[in-house]
Short mmCIF file of C-alpha atoms in Angstrom, two decimals:
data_model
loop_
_atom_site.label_atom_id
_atom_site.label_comp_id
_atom_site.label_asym_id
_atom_site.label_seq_id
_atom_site.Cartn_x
_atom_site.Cartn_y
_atom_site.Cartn_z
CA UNK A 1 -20.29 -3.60 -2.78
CA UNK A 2 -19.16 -0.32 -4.56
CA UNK A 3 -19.31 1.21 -0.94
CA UNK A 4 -17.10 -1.29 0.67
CA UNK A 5 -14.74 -0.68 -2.25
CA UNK A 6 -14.26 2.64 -2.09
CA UNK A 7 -13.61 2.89 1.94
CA UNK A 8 -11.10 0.26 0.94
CA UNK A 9 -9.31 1.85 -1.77
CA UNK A 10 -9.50 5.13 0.88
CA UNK A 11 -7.66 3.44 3.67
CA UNK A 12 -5.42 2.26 1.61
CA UNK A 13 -4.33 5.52 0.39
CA UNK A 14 -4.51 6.89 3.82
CA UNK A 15 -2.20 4.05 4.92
CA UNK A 16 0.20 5.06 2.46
CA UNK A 17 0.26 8.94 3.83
CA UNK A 18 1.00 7.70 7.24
CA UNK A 19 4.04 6.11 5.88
CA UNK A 20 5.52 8.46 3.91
CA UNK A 21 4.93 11.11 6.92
CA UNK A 22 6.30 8.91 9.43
CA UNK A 23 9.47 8.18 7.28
CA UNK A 24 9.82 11.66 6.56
CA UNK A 25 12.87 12.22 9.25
CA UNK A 26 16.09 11.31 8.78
CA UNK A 27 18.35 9.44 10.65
CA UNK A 28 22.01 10.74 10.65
CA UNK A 29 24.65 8.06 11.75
CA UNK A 30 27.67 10.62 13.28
CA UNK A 31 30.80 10.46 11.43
CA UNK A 32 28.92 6.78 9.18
CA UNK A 33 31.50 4.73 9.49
CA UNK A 34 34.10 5.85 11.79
CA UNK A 35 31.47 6.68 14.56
CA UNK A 36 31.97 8.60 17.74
CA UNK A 37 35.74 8.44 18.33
CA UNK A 38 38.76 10.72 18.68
CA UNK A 39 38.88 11.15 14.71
CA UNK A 40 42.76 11.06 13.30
CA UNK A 41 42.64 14.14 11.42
CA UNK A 42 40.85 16.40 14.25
CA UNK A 43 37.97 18.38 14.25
CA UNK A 44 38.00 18.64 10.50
CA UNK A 45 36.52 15.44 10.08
CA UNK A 46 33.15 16.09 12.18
CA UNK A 47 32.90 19.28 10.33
CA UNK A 48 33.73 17.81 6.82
CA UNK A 49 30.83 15.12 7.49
CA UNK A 50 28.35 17.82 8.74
CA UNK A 51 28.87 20.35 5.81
CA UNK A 52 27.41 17.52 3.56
CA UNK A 53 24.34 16.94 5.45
CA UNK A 54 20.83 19.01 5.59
CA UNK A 55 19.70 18.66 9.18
CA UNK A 56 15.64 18.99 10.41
CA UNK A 57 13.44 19.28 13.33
CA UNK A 58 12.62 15.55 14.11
CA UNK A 59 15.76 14.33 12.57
CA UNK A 60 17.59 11.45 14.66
CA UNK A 61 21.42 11.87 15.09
CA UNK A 62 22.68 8.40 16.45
CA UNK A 63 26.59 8.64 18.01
CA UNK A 64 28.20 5.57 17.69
CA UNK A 65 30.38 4.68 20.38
CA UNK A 66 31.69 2.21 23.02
CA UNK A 67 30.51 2.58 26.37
CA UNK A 68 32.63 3.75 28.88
CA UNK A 69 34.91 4.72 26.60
CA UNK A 70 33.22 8.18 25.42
CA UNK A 71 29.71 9.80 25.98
CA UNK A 72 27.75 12.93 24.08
CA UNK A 73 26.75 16.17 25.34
CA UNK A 74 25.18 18.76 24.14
CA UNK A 75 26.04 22.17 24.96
CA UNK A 76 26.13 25.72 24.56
CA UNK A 77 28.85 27.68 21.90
CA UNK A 78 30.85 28.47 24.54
CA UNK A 79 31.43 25.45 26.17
CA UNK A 80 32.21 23.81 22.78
CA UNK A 81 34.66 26.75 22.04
CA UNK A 82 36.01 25.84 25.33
CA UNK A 83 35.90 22.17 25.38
CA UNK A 84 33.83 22.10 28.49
CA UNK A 85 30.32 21.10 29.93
CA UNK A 86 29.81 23.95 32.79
CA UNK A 87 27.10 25.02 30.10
CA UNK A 88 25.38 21.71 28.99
CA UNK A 89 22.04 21.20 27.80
CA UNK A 90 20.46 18.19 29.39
CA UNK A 91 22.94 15.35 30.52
CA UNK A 92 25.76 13.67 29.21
CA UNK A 93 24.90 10.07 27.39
CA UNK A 94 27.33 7.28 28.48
CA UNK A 95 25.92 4.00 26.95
CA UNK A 96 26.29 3.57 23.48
CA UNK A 97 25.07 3.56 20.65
CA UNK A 98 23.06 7.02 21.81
CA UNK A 99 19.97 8.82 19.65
CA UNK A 100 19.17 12.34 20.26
CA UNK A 101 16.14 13.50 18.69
CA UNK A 102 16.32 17.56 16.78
CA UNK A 103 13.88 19.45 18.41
CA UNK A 104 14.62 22.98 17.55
CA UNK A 105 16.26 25.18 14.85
CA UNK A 106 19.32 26.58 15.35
CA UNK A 107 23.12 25.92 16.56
CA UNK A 108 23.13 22.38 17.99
CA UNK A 109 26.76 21.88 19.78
CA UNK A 110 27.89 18.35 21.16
CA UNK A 111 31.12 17.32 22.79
CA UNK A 112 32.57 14.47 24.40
CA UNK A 113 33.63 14.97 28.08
CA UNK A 114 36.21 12.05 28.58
CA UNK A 115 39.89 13.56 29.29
CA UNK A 116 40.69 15.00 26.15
CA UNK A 117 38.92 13.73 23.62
CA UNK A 118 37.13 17.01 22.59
CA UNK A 119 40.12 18.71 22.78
CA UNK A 120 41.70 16.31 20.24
CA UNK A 121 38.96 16.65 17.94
CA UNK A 122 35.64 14.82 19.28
CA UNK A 123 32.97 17.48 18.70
CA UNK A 124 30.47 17.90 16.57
CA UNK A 125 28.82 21.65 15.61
CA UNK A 126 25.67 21.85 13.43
CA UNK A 127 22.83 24.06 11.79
CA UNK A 128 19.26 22.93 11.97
CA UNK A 129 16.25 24.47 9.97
CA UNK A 130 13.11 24.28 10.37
CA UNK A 131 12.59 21.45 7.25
CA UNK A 132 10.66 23.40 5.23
CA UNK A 133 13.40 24.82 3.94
CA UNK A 134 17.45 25.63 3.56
CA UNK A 135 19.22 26.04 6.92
CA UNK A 136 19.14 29.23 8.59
CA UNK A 137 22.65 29.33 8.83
CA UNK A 138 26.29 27.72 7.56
CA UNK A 139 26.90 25.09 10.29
CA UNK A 140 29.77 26.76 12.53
CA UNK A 141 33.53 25.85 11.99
CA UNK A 142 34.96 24.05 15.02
CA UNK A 143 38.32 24.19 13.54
CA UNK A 144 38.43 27.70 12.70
CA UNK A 145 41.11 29.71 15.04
CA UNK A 146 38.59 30.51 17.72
CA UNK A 147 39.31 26.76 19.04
CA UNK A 148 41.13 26.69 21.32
CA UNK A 149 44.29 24.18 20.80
CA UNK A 150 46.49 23.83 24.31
CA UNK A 151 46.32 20.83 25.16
CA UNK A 152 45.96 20.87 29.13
CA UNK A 153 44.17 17.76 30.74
CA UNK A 154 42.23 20.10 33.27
CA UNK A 155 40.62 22.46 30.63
CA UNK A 156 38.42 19.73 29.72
CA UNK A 157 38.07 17.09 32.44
CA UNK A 158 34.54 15.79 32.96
CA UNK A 159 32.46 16.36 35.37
CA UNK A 160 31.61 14.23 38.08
CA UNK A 161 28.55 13.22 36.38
CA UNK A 162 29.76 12.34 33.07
CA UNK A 163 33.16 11.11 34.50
CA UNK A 164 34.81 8.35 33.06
CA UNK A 165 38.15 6.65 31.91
CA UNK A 166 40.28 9.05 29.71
CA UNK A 167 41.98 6.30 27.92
CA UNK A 168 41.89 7.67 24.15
CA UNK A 169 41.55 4.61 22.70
CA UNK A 170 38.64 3.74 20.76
CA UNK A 171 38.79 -0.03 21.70
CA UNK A 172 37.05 -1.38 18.19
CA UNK A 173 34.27 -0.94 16.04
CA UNK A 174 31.08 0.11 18.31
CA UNK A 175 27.93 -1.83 17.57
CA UNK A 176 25.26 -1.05 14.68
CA UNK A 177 22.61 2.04 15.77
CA UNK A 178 19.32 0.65 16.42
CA UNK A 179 16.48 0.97 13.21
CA UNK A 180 14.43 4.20 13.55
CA UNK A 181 10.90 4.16 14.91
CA UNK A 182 8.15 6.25 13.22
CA UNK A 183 7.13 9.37 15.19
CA UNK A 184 4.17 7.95 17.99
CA UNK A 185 2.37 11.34 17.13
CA UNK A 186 2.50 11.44 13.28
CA UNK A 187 0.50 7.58 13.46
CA UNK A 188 -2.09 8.49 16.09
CA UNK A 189 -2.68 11.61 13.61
CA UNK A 190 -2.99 10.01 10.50
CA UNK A 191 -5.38 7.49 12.31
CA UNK A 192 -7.37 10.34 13.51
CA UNK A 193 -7.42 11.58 10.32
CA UNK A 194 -8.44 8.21 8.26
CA UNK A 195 -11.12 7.40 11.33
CA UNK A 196 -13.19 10.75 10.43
CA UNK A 197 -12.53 10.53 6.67
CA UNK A 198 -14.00 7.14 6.52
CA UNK A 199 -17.02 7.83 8.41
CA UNK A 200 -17.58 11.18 6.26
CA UNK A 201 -17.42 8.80 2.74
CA UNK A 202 -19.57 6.69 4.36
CA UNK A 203 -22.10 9.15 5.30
CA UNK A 204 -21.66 10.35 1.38
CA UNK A 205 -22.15 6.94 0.12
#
């Protein structure tokens, strides 16, 4: 009976780890409440929401948008300086709401490629450390002078496979993000890890 007790009162603990590891990441709703749009106030207010968040590998961002009425991409420095995507990382994401996953440390860059929209302000510059501790760097400025701010349709015109309307409107509120799932690999770890302790206590007991 004592046995049986204490492999119970050891899975539970174990249990418990596996929770708190897999709910270790964070999930960072772009811009909360006002989402993925054209913001009123410009760049500023993608860079006033990053500078008060602390962003990790395995962190979630979720953009909040409409479909077909914007998309994210990530991208190199220089085509967010330059409002472009001839230097993307991956492919643009046109259906809404869209979760991209932090997988490295770093500058992360991400623009939207309808019409204008990133030239009127929808982009979104951050730092990402390692989580173990402070960011390597200040996240970058995309207001700062460097911007570039003539407004010329061409200079930032998708391409054709992010293409889409370049109506500016936002057309509502988008829908909620989805709830975040615990990382696949953290549970079949801690599983791993409960499986052999268990059979060790036994062997004790």
């Amino acid at each position: 009976m004592d046995k049986m007790l204490c492999m119970m009162v050891f899975g539970v603990l174990a249990v418990a780890s596996m929770m708190q590891d897999a709910t270790a990441q964070t999930v960072h709703v772009v811009g909360d409440d006002m989402g993925w749009i054209i913001p009123s106030n410009g760049a500023a207010a993608y860079t006033t929401w990053a500078a008060g968040k602390t962003f990790s590998v395995g962190d979630t961002l979720v953009f909040n948008f409409m479909t077909d009425r914007h998309d994210v991409l990530q991208v190199e420095k220089t085509s967010f300086d330059g409002c472009n995507s001839q230097n993307a990382i991956g492919n643009a994401i046109m259906t809404g709401p869209a979760n991209m996953t932090l997988d490295s440390t770093g500058e992360h860059y991400y623009i939207c490629t309808f019409g204008m929209h990133c030239l009127n302000g929808q982009k979104l510059a951050i730092t990402v450390s390692s989580g173990t501790g402070t960011p390597e760097a200040n996240p970058p400025n995309p207001s700062n002078p460097t911007t570039p701010v003539v407004r010329q349709p061409e200079a930032c015109a998708p391409t054709p496979s992010a293409a889409g309307p370049s109506n500016s409107v936002p057309g509502g509120r988008p829908p909620p993000p989805p709830p975040p799932t615990p990382s696949s690999s953290t549970t079949v770890l801690a599983s791993f890890v409960l499986s052999l302790s268990t059979i060790a206590l036994a062997t004790l007991l």
